[in-house]
Amino acid sequence: MDFRDSPEEAAFRAQARAWLEANAPLRDPADIEPGVFENWPTETEMQAARAWQRRKHDAGWAGVFWPTAYGGRGGSIMQQIIWNQEERRVVTPPAVLLMGQGHVGYTLLAHGTDAQKARWLPPTLRGELAWCQLFSEPGAGSDFAALACAAERDGDHWRIAGDKIWISDGAYADCGFLVTRTNPDGPKHKGLTCFVVDMRAPGVRVDDVRHPNGGSHFSHVCFDGLRVPDTDRIGAVDDGWRVSLTTLMYERFFVGAWGSSGAFGGPQLRHLIELARRCAPGGRPALEDGAVRQRLAAFTVRARAIEHMSYRVLTTVSQGGIPGPEGSIVKMEFARLSQEMTNFGLELLGPQAMLAGADAPWQGAFQAALLENPCMRIAGGTDEIQRTIIAERLLGLPQESHVPRDLPFRDLPRGGGWRAAD
């Protein structure tokens, strides 16, 4: 595996780095970076994020991989990854617009009509539209194909009824990428259809889901009486499984791309090592203890292994391939590593782990991570789902057979039930 940029990639990286450093301050590696599941952004933060996106757009740096016809740069996927890596080196507003510019945007590029792409993609790249992904449901658990949110045809519209849970960015999203059940009489994978919905339309209710620490990042989105025009359907009727797999594929791919920038375990590991320097039980820094150093060394090895696995994902794409199931390994192992490092940090703190506030910023960072880590093992597919993907698609093991795959959705044993969109 060659970790070096090609001459063309190196030139692009230099150009991107020069523009970023001229337009944003460099990030201090010692800073405690925000977690993945931050609270909803304030109006000021939203305005700053939109302004930063517009500045990138006007300079030709928004949507590096997107076609120029929709406001993008028309570059390669590797150039997009290089840009993402370089952007992490500078301080920018909260990344609250990435959903539309990431996997939702790529899904629209792959499956949207020309009219749909012309309607939604340019304002997304300008920072005018924020998006959310409406997949998970209370009654479906980890089985995405078991979703029950119903869509029924009503002339040139569809009537939507049901709800979605654990929706990131739902509180401020302008548009949602929704997967619904349109055929309950067929197998669960073959009766899904995707839509773009206006998150402020009549019939859409967005409720906050509170974190254990009192904060809020997720939403519970309910649809009751929502009407969506057929022109906002993405892909063919009952072909939503294939369309949504594109979204999930790119979601896991960009998790891997994020890891190639050293994000997986890097900042958290640096904070953990610094914590071991600061903690001095009995007057001796914990970092001088051999057992502590062994744990830190083990974490370092695992973080590097995850980073190199993410490079394998990037290598596939750089050679013209499609992101594969290797991203499931990256996602699952990073979530586990993050949780273990957080727990070890709290062990080092001992009774001080009960403290928080301005006088104890390091303790607060590890406490926040303790409450956030379980989300990491659910978002983007639970550990169990990732193991199934690895087993079936990487190891070639037999598929699960406890439920007949041709059984009609109506007859599946599941919680929550199915109801028509009346």
Coordinates of C-alpha atoms in Angstrom, one line a residue:
M1 CA 0.0 0.0 0.0
D2 CA 1.4 3.4 -1.0
F3 CA 0.5 6.1 1.5
R4 CA 2.0 8.9 -0.6
D5 CA 0.1 11.3 -2.7
S6 CA 0.5 11.1 -6.4
P7 CA 2.1 14.2 -7.9
E8 CA -1.3 15.5 -9.0
E9 CA -2.8 14.8 -5.5
A10 CA 0.2 16.5 -3.8
A11 CA -0.3 19.6 -6.0
F12 CA -4.0 19.6 -5.1
R13 CA -3.3 19.2 -1.4
A14 CA -0.9 22.1 -1.5
Q15 CA -3.5 24.3 -3.2
A16 CA -6.2 23.3 -0.8
R17 CA -3.9 23.9 2.2
A18 CA -2.9 27.3 1.0
W19 CA -6.5 28.5 0.6
L20 CA -7.6 27.0 4.0
E21 CA -4.7 28.6 5.9
A22 CA -5.5 31.9 4.2
N23 CA -9.1 31.8 5.3
A24 CA -9.2 30.0 8.7
P25 CA -6.9 29.7 11.7
L26 CA -4.9 26.5 12.3
R27 CA -6.3 24.1 14.8
D28 CA -4.2 23.6 17.9
P29 CA -3.6 19.8 18.2
A30 CA -3.8 20.1 22.0
D31 CA -7.4 21.5 21.8
I32 CA -10.2 19.3 23.0
E33 CA -12.2 18.7 19.8
P34 CA -16.0 18.6 19.9
G35 CA -17.6 15.3 20.1
V36 CA -19.6 13.7 17.3
F37 CA -22.9 14.2 19.0
E38 CA -22.8 17.9 20.0
N39 CA -26.0 19.8 21.0
W40 CA -28.1 21.5 18.4
P41 CA -26.2 24.6 17.0
T42 CA -27.3 28.0 18.1
E43 CA -28.7 30.4 15.4
T44 CA -25.3 32.2 15.5
E45 CA -23.5 28.9 14.8
M46 CA -25.9 28.0 12.0
Q47 CA -25.3 31.4 10.4
A48 CA -21.5 30.9 10.7
A49 CA -21.7 27.5 9.2
R50 CA -23.7 28.7 6.2
A51 CA -21.3 31.7 5.7
W52 CA -18.3 29.3 5.7
Q53 CA -20.0 27.0 3.2
R54 CA -20.8 30.0 1.0
R55 CA -17.2 31.2 1.2
K56 CA -16.0 27.8 0.0
H57 CA -18.6 27.7 -2.7
D58 CA -17.7 31.1 -4.1
A59 CA -14.0 30.1 -4.1
G60 CA -14.7 26.8 -5.9
W61 CA -14.0 24.5 -3.0
A62 CA -17.5 23.3 -2.2
G63 CA -18.4 19.8 -3.5
V64 CA -15.0 18.9 -4.8
F65 CA -16.3 15.6 -6.2
W66 CA -19.6 17.0 -7.4
P67 CA -20.2 17.8 -11.1
T68 CA -19.6 21.4 -12.1
A69 CA -23.2 21.5 -13.4
Y70 CA -24.5 21.5 -9.8
G71 CA -21.9 23.9 -8.4
G72 CA -19.2 21.4 -7.6
R73 CA -15.5 21.3 -8.6
G74 CA -15.7 18.3 -10.9
G75 CA -12.8 16.6 -9.2
S76 CA -12.1 13.1 -8.1
I77 CA -13.2 11.3 -5.0
M78 CA -9.6 11.3 -3.7
Q79 CA -9.5 15.0 -4.1
Q80 CA -12.6 15.3 -2.0
I81 CA -10.9 13.2 0.7
I82 CA -7.8 15.3 0.6
W83 CA -9.9 18.4 1.0
N84 CA -11.7 16.9 4.0
Q85 CA -8.3 15.9 5.6
E86 CA -6.9 19.4 5.1
E87 CA -10.1 21.1 6.4
R88 CA -9.7 19.3 9.7
R89 CA -6.4 21.1 10.2
V90 CA -8.1 24.5 10.6
V91 CA -10.8 25.8 12.9
T92 CA -14.2 26.1 11.2
P93 CA -17.8 26.5 12.3
P94 CA -19.7 23.4 13.5
A95 CA -20.0 20.8 10.7
V96 CA -23.8 21.1 10.7
L97 CA -24.3 21.0 6.9
L98 CA -22.3 17.8 6.1
M99 CA -25.3 15.5 5.9
G100 CA -26.5 17.1 2.6
Q101 CA -23.0 17.5 1.2
G102 CA -22.1 13.9 2.2
H103 CA -24.0 10.7 1.8
V104 CA -27.4 12.3 1.1
G105 CA -25.9 14.5 -1.7
Y106 CA -24.1 11.5 -3.2
T107 CA -27.4 9.5 -3.2
L108 CA -29.1 12.3 -5.1
L109 CA -26.3 12.4 -7.6
A110 CA -26.6 8.6 -8.1
H111 CA -30.4 8.3 -8.2
G112 CA -32.0 11.7 -8.6
T113 CA -33.5 12.9 -11.9
D114 CA -31.9 15.8 -13.7
A115 CA -34.7 18.1 -12.4
Q116 CA -34.2 16.9 -8.8
K117 CA -30.5 17.4 -8.9
A118 CA -30.8 20.9 -10.4
R119 CA -33.4 21.8 -7.7
W120 CA -31.6 20.6 -4.5
L121 CA -27.9 20.2 -5.1
P122 CA -26.8 23.8 -5.9
P123 CA -28.5 25.4 -2.9
T124 CA -27.1 22.6 -0.7
L125 CA -23.6 23.4 -1.9
R126 CA -24.2 27.1 -1.2
G127 CA -25.1 26.3 2.4
E128 CA -28.8 27.3 1.9
L129 CA -30.2 23.8 2.7
A130 CA -29.5 21.7 5.8
W131 CA -30.5 18.0 5.5
C132 CA -31.3 15.1 7.8
Q133 CA -31.5 11.3 7.1
L134 CA -34.9 9.7 8.1
F135 CA -34.1 6.0 8.4
S136 CA -34.3 4.6 12.0
E137 CA -37.6 3.8 13.6
P138 CA -38.8 2.9 17.1
G139 CA -40.3 -0.4 16.0
A140 CA -37.6 -1.6 13.6
G141 CA -34.7 -1.8 16.0
S142 CA -31.4 -2.7 14.2
D143 CA -33.3 -4.2 11.2
F144 CA -33.4 -1.2 8.8
A145 CA -35.5 -3.3 6.2
A146 CA -38.2 -3.8 8.9
L147 CA -39.2 -0.1 8.8
A148 CA -42.9 0.6 8.8
C149 CA -43.4 4.3 8.1
A150 CA -46.1 4.1 5.5
A151 CA -46.5 5.9 2.2
E152 CA -49.7 5.4 0.1
R153 CA -50.3 6.8 -3.4
D154 CA -53.0 9.5 -3.6
G155 CA -53.1 10.8 -7.2
D156 CA -50.0 12.7 -7.9
H157 CA -49.0 12.8 -4.2
W158 CA -48.2 10.3 -1.4
R159 CA -49.6 10.3 2.1
I160 CA -47.0 9.6 4.8
A161 CA -47.8 8.3 8.3
G162 CA -45.3 7.0 10.9
D163 CA -42.3 8.1 12.8
K164 CA -38.5 8.1 12.9
I165 CA -36.1 8.2 15.8
W166 CA -32.5 9.1 16.6
I167 CA -32.5 11.7 13.8
S168 CA -29.3 13.7 13.7
D169 CA -29.7 17.3 12.6
G170 CA -33.5 17.0 12.6
A171 CA -34.1 20.1 14.7
Y172 CA -32.7 22.5 12.1
A173 CA -32.9 20.5 8.8
D174 CA -34.7 22.1 5.9
C175 CA -35.0 18.8 4.0
G176 CA -35.1 15.2 5.0
F177 CA -34.2 12.1 3.0
L178 CA -37.0 9.7 4.0
V179 CA -37.4 5.9 3.4
T180 CA -40.9 4.6 3.6
R181 CA -42.9 1.3 3.3
T182 CA -45.0 1.3 0.1
N183 CA -45.7 -2.4 -0.3
P184 CA -46.5 -4.3 3.0
D185 CA -47.5 -7.4 1.0
G186 CA -44.0 -8.2 -0.4
P187 CA -40.7 -9.1 1.3
K188 CA -39.4 -6.5 3.6
H189 CA -36.5 -5.5 1.4
K190 CA -38.7 -5.1 -1.7
G191 CA -41.4 -2.7 -0.6
L192 CA -39.4 0.5 0.3
T193 CA -39.5 3.8 -1.5
C194 CA -37.4 7.0 -0.9
F195 CA -38.6 10.6 -0.8
V196 CA -37.3 14.1 -0.1
V197 CA -39.5 15.8 2.4
D198 CA -39.9 19.4 3.5
M199 CA -39.2 19.3 7.2
R200 CA -41.4 22.4 7.8
A201 CA -44.4 21.1 5.9
P202 CA -47.8 20.6 7.6
G203 CA -47.9 17.0 8.9
V204 CA -44.2 17.0 10.2
R205 CA -43.5 17.3 13.9
V206 CA -40.0 17.3 15.3
D207 CA -39.4 16.6 19.0
D208 CA -36.1 16.7 20.9
V209 CA -34.6 13.5 22.3
R210 CA -32.7 14.5 25.5
H211 CA -29.2 13.1 26.3
P212 CA -28.4 11.7 29.7
N213 CA -26.5 15.0 30.4
G214 CA -29.5 17.1 29.5
G215 CA -28.3 18.1 26.1
S216 CA -30.0 17.4 22.8
H217 CA -28.7 16.3 19.4
F218 CA -31.3 13.7 18.2
S219 CA -34.9 14.1 17.2
H220 CA -38.1 12.0 17.1
V221 CA -39.8 13.0 13.9
C222 CA -43.5 12.2 13.4
F223 CA -45.5 12.2 10.2
D224 CA -49.3 12.6 10.3
G225 CA -51.1 13.8 7.3
L226 CA -48.0 14.7 5.4
R227 CA -48.5 14.9 1.6
V228 CA -45.4 14.6 -0.6
P229 CA -45.6 15.1 -4.4
D230 CA -44.5 12.2 -6.6
T231 CA -41.9 14.5 -8.2
D232 CA -40.1 14.3 -4.8
R233 CA -39.7 10.5 -5.0
I234 CA -36.1 9.4 -5.4
G235 CA -35.8 6.3 -7.5
A236 CA -38.5 3.8 -8.6
V237 CA -41.4 2.8 -6.4
D238 CA -40.5 -0.2 -4.2
D239 CA -36.8 0.3 -5.1
G240 CA -35.9 2.2 -1.9
W241 CA -33.7 -0.6 -0.5
R242 CA -31.2 -0.2 -3.4
V243 CA -31.4 3.6 -3.2
S244 CA -30.8 3.7 0.6
L245 CA -27.9 1.3 0.4
T246 CA -26.1 4.0 -1.6
T247 CA -26.6 6.3 1.3
L248 CA -25.4 3.8 3.8
M249 CA -22.4 2.9 1.6
Y250 CA -21.2 6.4 1.4
E251 CA -21.9 7.0 5.1
R252 CA -19.6 4.2 6.0
F253 CA -17.1 5.2 3.3
F254 CA -16.7 8.7 4.7
V255 CA -16.3 7.3 8.2
G256 CA -13.3 5.5 6.7
A257 CA -12.1 8.6 5.0
W258 CA -12.4 10.5 8.2
G259 CA -10.2 7.9 9.9
S260 CA -7.5 8.3 7.3
S261 CA -6.9 11.8 8.6
G262 CA -5.8 10.4 12.0
A263 CA -9.2 11.3 13.5
F264 CA -9.8 7.7 14.8
G265 CA -8.4 7.7 18.3
G266 CA -5.8 10.4 17.6
P267 CA -7.2 13.4 19.5
Q268 CA -8.7 11.2 22.2
L269 CA -5.5 9.3 22.6
R270 CA -3.5 12.6 22.9
H271 CA -5.9 13.7 25.6
L272 CA -5.6 10.4 27.4
I273 CA -1.8 10.6 27.4
E274 CA -1.9 14.2 28.7
L275 CA -4.3 13.1 31.4
A276 CA -1.8 10.4 32.4
R277 CA 0.9 13.1 32.7
R278 CA -1.4 15.3 34.9
C279 CA -2.8 12.6 37.2
A280 CA -0.3 12.0 40.0
P281 CA -1.7 9.6 42.6
G282 CA 0.7 9.4 45.5
G283 CA 2.8 12.3 43.9
R284 CA 3.9 10.2 40.9
P285 CA 2.5 10.8 37.4
A286 CA 0.4 7.9 36.2
L287 CA 2.4 8.0 32.9
E288 CA 5.4 6.6 34.8
D289 CA 3.5 3.5 35.8
G290 CA 4.4 0.5 33.6
A291 CA 0.8 -0.9 33.5
V292 CA -0.5 2.5 32.4
R293 CA 2.1 2.8 29.7
Q294 CA 1.2 -0.7 28.4
R295 CA -2.5 0.2 28.2
L296 CA -1.7 3.4 26.3
A297 CA 0.6 1.5 24.0
A298 CA -2.2 -1.0 23.3
F299 CA -4.6 1.8 22.5
T300 CA -2.0 3.3 20.1
V301 CA -1.6 0.1 18.2
R302 CA -5.3 -0.3 17.8
A303 CA -5.8 3.3 16.7
R304 CA -3.1 2.8 14.1
A305 CA -4.7 -0.5 12.9
I306 CA -8.0 1.3 12.4
E307 CA -6.4 4.1 10.6
H308 CA -4.6 1.7 8.2
M309 CA -7.9 -0.2 7.6
S310 CA -9.4 3.1 6.6
Y311 CA -6.6 3.5 4.1
R312 CA -7.6 0.2 2.5
V313 CA -11.1 1.7 1.9
L314 CA -9.5 4.7 0.3
T315 CA -7.2 2.6 -1.8
T316 CA -10.2 0.7 -3.3
V317 CA -11.8 4.0 -4.2
S318 CA -8.6 5.6 -5.6
Q319 CA -8.4 2.6 -8.0
G320 CA -11.9 3.2 -9.3
G321 CA -13.7 0.7 -7.0
I322 CA -16.8 1.1 -5.0
P323 CA -16.7 1.5 -1.2
G324 CA -17.1 -2.0 0.3
P325 CA -18.0 -3.6 3.7
E326 CA -14.5 -2.9 5.1
G327 CA -16.0 0.4 6.4
S328 CA -18.0 -1.7 8.9
I329 CA -14.8 -2.9 10.5
V330 CA -13.6 0.7 10.8
K331 CA -16.8 2.0 12.3
M332 CA -17.3 -0.9 14.8
E333 CA -13.7 -1.0 16.1
F334 CA -13.4 2.8 16.4
A335 CA -16.6 2.9 18.5
R336 CA -15.3 0.2 20.8
L337 CA -11.8 1.7 21.1
S338 CA -13.3 5.1 22.0
Q339 CA -15.4 3.6 24.7
E340 CA -12.5 1.7 26.2
M341 CA -10.2 4.8 26.2
T342 CA -12.9 6.9 27.9
N343 CA -13.4 4.3 30.6
F344 CA -9.6 4.1 31.2
G345 CA -9.4 7.9 31.4
L346 CA -12.1 7.9 34.1
E347 CA -10.2 5.2 35.9
L348 CA -7.1 7.4 35.9
L349 CA -9.1 10.3 37.4
G350 CA -10.5 8.2 40.2
P351 CA -12.7 10.2 42.5
Q352 CA -11.9 13.3 40.5
A353 CA -14.0 11.9 37.7
M354 CA -17.0 13.2 39.7
L355 CA -15.9 16.8 39.2
A356 CA -16.8 18.9 36.2
G357 CA -16.9 22.6 35.2
A358 CA -14.5 25.3 34.4
D359 CA -12.0 24.1 37.0
A360 CA -11.9 20.6 35.5
P361 CA -12.0 20.8 31.7
W362 CA -10.3 17.5 31.2
Q363 CA -12.6 15.6 33.5
G364 CA -15.6 17.2 31.7
A365 CA -14.3 16.0 28.4
F366 CA -14.1 12.4 29.5
Q367 CA -17.5 12.6 31.2
A368 CA -19.1 13.9 28.0
A369 CA -17.4 11.1 26.1
L370 CA -18.8 8.5 28.6
L371 CA -22.3 9.6 27.8
E372 CA -21.7 9.9 24.0
N373 CA -19.9 6.6 23.4
P374 CA -23.0 4.4 23.5
C375 CA -24.4 6.5 20.6
M376 CA -21.3 5.7 18.5
R377 CA -22.1 2.0 18.8
I378 CA -25.7 2.6 17.5
A379 CA -25.4 5.4 14.9
G380 CA -24.7 4.2 11.3
G381 CA -25.6 0.6 12.3
T382 CA -25.2 -1.2 15.6
D383 CA -22.3 -3.4 16.4
E384 CA -24.5 -6.4 15.7
I385 CA -25.4 -5.1 12.2
Q386 CA -21.7 -4.4 11.4
R387 CA -20.8 -8.0 12.5
T388 CA -23.4 -9.4 10.2
I389 CA -22.1 -7.4 7.3
I390 CA -18.5 -8.5 8.0
A391 CA -19.6 -12.1 8.4
E392 CA -21.6 -12.3 5.2
R393 CA -19.9 -9.9 2.8
L394 CA -16.2 -10.2 3.9
L395 CA -16.0 -13.7 5.4
G396 CA -18.6 -15.4 3.1
L397 CA -20.5 -17.0 5.9
P398 CA -24.1 -18.2 5.3
Q399 CA -26.8 -15.6 5.7
E400 CA -29.0 -15.5 8.7
S401 CA -32.0 -17.8 8.1
H402 CA -34.1 -17.5 11.2
V403 CA -36.8 -15.5 9.3
P404 CA -37.8 -16.5 5.7
R405 CA -36.6 -13.8 3.4
D406 CA -39.7 -14.1 1.1
L407 CA -42.2 -13.7 4.0
P408 CA -44.5 -10.8 3.4
F409 CA -43.8 -7.8 5.5
R410 CA -47.3 -7.9 7.1
D411 CA -46.6 -11.3 8.5
L412 CA -43.2 -10.6 10.0
P413 CA -42.9 -10.8 13.8
R414 CA -42.0 -7.2 14.9
G415 CA -42.8 -4.5 17.4
G416 CA -44.8 -1.4 16.6
G417 CA -47.1 -2.9 13.9
W418 CA -47.9 -1.5 10.5
R419 CA -50.7 0.8 9.7
A420 CA -51.9 2.4 6.5
A421 CA -51.2 6.1 5.8
D422 CA -54.8 7.2 6.4

